[in-house]
C-alpha positions as semicolon CSV with decimal commas, in nm:
position;residue;x (nm);y (nm);z (nm)
1;M;0,012;0,015;0,003
2;F;0,276;0,237;0,095
3;S;0,437;0,134;-0,225
4;F;0,163;0,253;-0,416
5;I;0,117;0,564;-0,275
6;A;0,485;0,669;-0,338
7;T;0,466;0,551;-0,707
8;A;0,154;0,784;-0,727
9;E;0,343;1,059;-0,569
10;T;0,628;1,009;-0,836
11;T;0,404;1,006;-1,130
12;S;0,226;1,306;-1,005
13;S;0,549;1,495;-0,962
14;T;0,676;1,392;-1,296
15;G;0,381;1,519;-1,498
16;E;0,378;1,859;-1,327
17;T;0,780;1,871;-1,435
18;L;0,691;1,802;-1,794
19;T;0,393;2,040;-1,763
20;D;0,632;2,305;-1,644
21;Q;0,879;2,253;-1,914
22;A;0,616;2,294;-2,169
23;V;0,492;2,629;-2,029
24;N;0,861;2,745;-2,012
25;Q;0,916;2,673;-2,396
26;V;0,585;2,862;-2,485
27;N;0,684;3,135;-2,245
28;A;1,044;3,157;-2,423
29;F;0,880;3,182;-2,779
30;Q;0,668;3,424;-2,668
31;R;0,932;3,642;-2,538
32;F;1,124;3,571;-2,850
33;W;0,793;3,645;-3,052
34;N;0,757;3,978;-2,852
35;D;1,122;4,100;-2,874
36;I;1,124;4,074;-3,259
37;D;1,096;4,444;-3,413
38;W;0,813;4,412;-3,637
39;D;0,816;4,759;-3,729
40;G;1,194;4,733;-3,790
41;I;1,145;4,455;-4,039
42;F;0,872;4,619;-4,206
43;S;1,029;4,943;-4,252
44;T;1,357;4,743;-4,370
45;M;1,147;4,559;-4,623
46;I;0,988;4,851;-4,752
47;Q;1,296;5,041;-4,780
48;K;1,475;4,757;-4,965
49;G;1,163;4,688;-5,192
50;L;1,156;5,061;-5,299
51;Y;1,535;5,023;-5,389
52;L;1,482;4,708;-5,585
53;I;1,187;4,870;-5,783
54;F;1,421;5,139;-5,847
55;L;1,700;4,947;-5,922
56;V;1,467;4,720;-6,183
57;L;1,366;5,088;-6,347
58;L;1,698;5,205;-6,369
59;F;1,865;4,913;-6,523
60;G;1,577;4,845;-6,751
61;L;1,609;5,207;-6,881
62;I;1,965;5,159;-6,926
63;N;1,935;4,831;-7,113
64;R;1,685;5,014;-7,350
65;I;1,904;5,343;-7,427
66;G;2,216;5,112;-7,468
67;K;2,020;4,889;-7,705
68;Y;1,885;5,180;-7,901
69;L;2,237;5,362;-7,935
70;I;2,393;5,033;-8,039
71;D;2,100;4,981;-8,327
72;K;2,102;5,338;-8,422
73;S;2,477;5,323;-8,464
74;F;2,484;5,019;-8,687
75;K;2,233;5,156;-8,892
76;Q;2,406;5,490;-8,978
77;Y;2,707;5,288;-9,014
78;S;2,579;5,070;-9,266
79;K;2,424;5,372;-9,471
80;K;2,791;5,535;-9,489
81;A;3,009;5,211;-9,539
82;V;3,014;4,938;-9,779
83;L;3,009;4,623;-9,556
84;N;2,868;4,281;-9,593
85;G;2,531;4,256;-9,428
86;S;2,602;3,927;-9,216
87;R;2,906;4,088;-9,100
88;L;2,703;4,402;-8,958
89;K;2,451;4,158;-8,801
90;T;2,761;3,964;-8,649
91;L;2,913;4,250;-8,519
92;Q;2,575;4,385;-8,376
93;S;2,498;4,064;-8,225
94;L;2,843;4,055;-8,062
95;L;2,799;4,400;-7,885
96;N;2,464;4,341;-7,780
97;T;2,580;4,018;-7,596
98;I;2,868;4,187;-7,442
99;F;2,624;4,493;-7,329
100;N;2,371;4,266;-7,187
101;Y;2,649;4,053;-6,982
102;T;2,776;4,393;-6,849
103;I;2,443;4,511;-6,789
104;G;2,347;4,161;-6,594
105;F;2,651;4,158;-6,394
106;F;2,611;4,512;-6,250
107;F;2,254;4,427;-6,208
108;I;2,291;4,104;-6,011
109;Y;2,565;4,299;-5,792
110;A;2,346;4,601;-5,716
111;I;2,071;4,345;-5,606
112;L;2,282;4,114;-5,394
113;S;2,417;4,464;-5,244
114;V;2,092;4,577;-5,144
115;I;1,955;4,253;-5,010
116;G;2,303;4,242;-4,774
117;V;2,451;3,948;-4,925
118;P;2,851;3,999;-4,845
119;I;2,971;4,059;-5,191
120;G;3,329;4,093;-5,093
121;S;3,356;3,738;-4,947
122;L;3,188;3,566;-5,247
123;L;3,406;3,724;-5,494
124;A;3,730;3,649;-5,278
125;G;3,579;3,282;-5,293
126;A;3,512;3,285;-5,635
127;G;3,866;3,431;-5,720
128;I;4,028;3,112;-5,686
129;A;3,768;2,938;-5,912
130;G;3,772;3,219;-6,145
131;V;4,182;3,184;-6,192
132;A;4,112;2,822;-6,324
133;I;3,814;2,893;-6,536
134;G;4,044;3,173;-6,668
135;L;4,325;2,976;-6,753
136;G;4,089;2,717;-6,944
137;A;3,877;2,997;-7,104
138;Q;4,211;3,159;-7,234
139;G;4,181;3,007;-7,590
140;F;3,812;3,074;-7,635
141;M;3,859;3,457;-7,528
142;S;4,164;3,449;-7,790
143;D;3,945;3,304;-8,042
144;V;3,677;3,550;-7,979
145;I;3,945;3,852;-7,996
146;T;4,083;3,730;-8,295
147;G;3,756;3,692;-8,488
148;F;3,639;4,005;-8,350
149;F;3,917;4,184;-8,531
150;I;3,903;3,950;-8,836
151;I;3,514;4,078;-8,881
152;M;3,611;4,438;-8,792
153;E;3,896;4,464;-9,054
154;Q;3,712;4,325;-9,317
155;Q;3,983;4,060;-9,369
156;M;3,771;3,834;-9,557
157;D;3,398;3,766;-9,663
158;V;3,158;3,480;-9,712
159;G;3,258;3,356;-10,061
160;D;3,606;3,465;-10,071
161;Y;3,892;3,222;-10,162
162;V;4,169;3,253;-9,930
163;K;4,490;3,111;-9,813
164;L;4,564;3,029;-9,455
165;T;4,971;3,051;-9,515
166;N;5,056;2,941;-9,178
167;L;4,847;2,637;-9,184
168;T;4,851;2,544;-9,576
169;I;4,489;2,536;-9,594
170;E;4,292;2,698;-9,870
171;G;3,972;2,713;-9,985
172;T;3,605;2,941;-10,036
173;V;3,517;3,063;-9,680
174;V;3,181;2,926;-9,582
175;S;3,119;3,125;-9,240
176;V;3,323;3,383;-9,062
177;G;3,233;3,316;-8,709
178;I;3,346;3,482;-8,359
179;R;3,529;3,172;-8,266
180;T;3,564;2,955;-8,584
181;L;3,653;3,005;-8,927
182;Q;3,492;2,750;-9,193
183;L;3,651;2,701;-9,535
184;K;3,543;2,441;-9,811
185;G;3,850;2,310;-9,991
186;V;3,824;2,235;-10,373
187;D;3,753;1,875;-10,269
188;G;3,449;1,976;-10,085
189;T;3,617;1,919;-9,741
190;V;3,497;2,157;-9,492
191;H;3,785;2,298;-9,257
192;F;3,688;2,441;-8,921
193;I;3,978;2,659;-8,782
194;P;3,971;2,823;-8,421
195;N;4,045;3,200;-8,487
196;R;4,350;3,189;-8,275
197;S;4,535;2,965;-8,509
198;I;4,498;3,227;-8,809
199;T;4,823;3,408;-8,851
200;T;4,820;3,499;-9,190
201;I;4,532;3,566;-9,466
202;S;4,586;3,550;-9,817
203;N;4,276;3,667;-9,969
204;L;4,234;3,609;-10,326
205;S;3,906;3,748;-10,377
206;R;3,984;4,120;-10,330
207;S;4,125;4,251;-10,642
208;N;4,171;4,158;-11,021
209;M;4,377;3,855;-11,066
210;Q;4,666;3,791;-11,263
211;V;4,661;3,498;-11,506
212;V;5,006;3,390;-11,661
213;L;4,963;3,184;-11,982
214;D;5,284;2,974;-12,071
215;I;5,227;2,761;-12,390
216;R;5,530;2,535;-12,453
217;I;5,673;2,550;-12,818
218;V;5,970;2,451;-13,041
219;P;6,124;2,793;-13,173
220;E;6,259;2,603;-13,426
221;E;5,971;2,530;-13,586
222;G;5,900;2,895;-13,664
223;Y;5,853;3,139;-13,397
224;D;5,726;3,417;-13,589
225;K;5,418;3,200;-13,731
226;I;5,364;3,072;-13,369
227;Y;5,358;3,393;-13,238
228;E;5,090;3,516;-13,474
229;I;4,825;3,193;-13,418
230;I;4,870;3,294;-13,041
231;Q;4,794;3,659;-13,109
232;K;4,485;3,542;-13,304
233;V;4,369;3,318;-13,033
234;N;4,409;3,613;-12,778
235;E;4,224;3,855;-13,005
236;T;3,941;3,616;-13,048
237;L;3,919;3,525;-12,679
238;A;3,918;3,895;-12,567
239;V;3,607;3,958;-12,756
240;K;3,427;3,624;-12,611
241;Y;3,537;3,708;-12,270
242;E;3,524;4,112;-12,248
243;E;3,311;4,134;-11,923
244;E;3,562;3,896;-11,731
245;L;3,891;4,037;-11,862
246;Q;4,015;4,344;-11,729
247;T;4,294;4,391;-11,950
248;E;4,391;4,268;-12,311
249;P;4,595;3,954;-12,312
250;T;4,945;4,065;-12,383
251;I;5,208;3,848;-12,500
252;F;5,534;3,904;-12,277
253;G;5,742;3,692;-12,513
254;L;5,980;3,392;-12,508
255;V;6,069;3,242;-12,173
256;D;6,295;2,970;-12,047
257;I;6,132;2,746;-11,813
258;G;6,388;2,489;-11,774
259;N;6,564;2,177;-11,897
260;S;6,578;2,315;-12,242
261;N;6,167;2,407;-12,258
262;F;6,093;2,727;-12,426
263;A;5,730;2,887;-12,398
264;I;5,540;3,191;-12,540
265;R;5,413;3,371;-12,213
266;T;5,076;3,599;-12,212
267;I;4,983;3,787;-11,941
268;C;4,632;3,931;-11,837
269;Y;4,410;4,043;-11,551
270;V;4,074;3,898;-11,511
271;L;3,798;3,928;-11,262
272;N;3,856;3,751;-10,920
273;G;3,718;3,390;-10,939
274;K;3,762;3,358;-11,319
275;Q;4,099;3,300;-11,351
276;F;4,085;2,902;-11,345
277;E;3,817;2,907;-11,601
278;L;4,019;3,136;-11,825
279;K;4,319;3,006;-11,776
280;E;4,187;2,668;-11,908
281;E;4,029;2,814;-12,180
282;F;4,324;2,998;-12,338
283;L;4,540;2,701;-12,293
284;S;4,339;2,460;-12,461
285;S;4,271;2,710;-12,752
286;Y;4,647;2,727;-12,778
287;V;4,674;2,376;-12,803
288;K;4,408;2,325;-13,059
289;E;4,506;2,598;-13,316
290;L;4,875;2,510;-13,300
291;T;4,815;2,154;-13,333
292;A;4,572;2,201;-13,635
293;A;4,842;2,401;-13,783
294;G;5,102;2,136;-13,744
295;Y;5,299;2,256;-13,482
296;S;5,405;2,040;-13,175
297;I;5,381;2,096;-12,828
298;P;5,683;1,958;-12,619
299;N;5,615;1,693;-12,358
300;T;5,980;1,680;-12,198
301;P;5,957;1,699;-11,835
302;I;6,069;2,032;-11,683
303;V;6,307;2,020;-11,411
304;L;6,259;2,265;-11,134
305;K;6,556;2,438;-10,989
C-alpha cells in the first residue's frame, strides 16, 4: 500500500515537471516573438523593396537606351560604309551580347548589395575558381578577340577564296564566326579552324587576278608563225570574254622554263574567281590551234631548280 502511494506521488511529480517544461518553452517562444522588432522589419522590407523597384526601373532604362544607341549606330554605319550585311549583323549581335552581360553583372551585383549579401566574400571565394576557369577559357577568349578583329577589319567575306599560309589550308569561306572560321576546300572538305590559329590570311578574292599563260613551243619550228597564231587566239578570246577580262591579253614573249623547254608567255588580268576558267580556255585554245597548224607541243619533263 505504501509502495502504491509512493508511485502515485512520483508520477504526479513527473507530470508537473513536464507541464512546467512545456509552459517554459511556450513562454520562451512568446518572449522571442514579442522581442522581434516588427516595425523595423517591415520598414526595412519596404525600404529595400523600393530600392529593388528603383534598380529594376533604372537598369531597364539603361538597357533600352544602350540597345537603342547600338542599333542606331549600326544603321548609320551601314548607310555610310560598304560592308557585308552578315558582318554587320555579327558585329551588332556581338556588341549586344557584351552589353547584356555587362548590364546583367552590375544588376545582380546591385541587387545582392541591397539585400545585404557579402559581395566581397563571395568575390574572394570565387577568385580561386575564376583563375582556374580563366586559364581554361584563355583559348576561347583568344578565338573571340581574333575573330572580332577579322570581322572588324574586313579581312575576308563569305564566298572569298583565301589561303591560310601558316596552316597550308586554302578554300572558299563558308562562314566567318567569332570563334571559328569555316573553309571549303576544292575537294569539298569543310575545315573548321579556331581563329587563334590564324596568323596570315591571303585573300585571293579582293582584286583582279593576274593570269600567266605559258604555252610550250619548239622555236625552231617557226617562232614568228607560232606568235601570230597565239596573238590571233588572244584577240578572239578577248572579244568572247570581254566582261571577264580586265586587261587585254598581252604577249610577254619567249621565256625559258627549264630543261631546254621554251614557252611563249601571255599575261592578263581577269575578274576574281574567273582566273581558273579563263586559264583553261586560253591554254586549250592555244593547243588546239597550234596542233591544227601542224606545230608540236613539247612534253619533255620540266626540272624545277
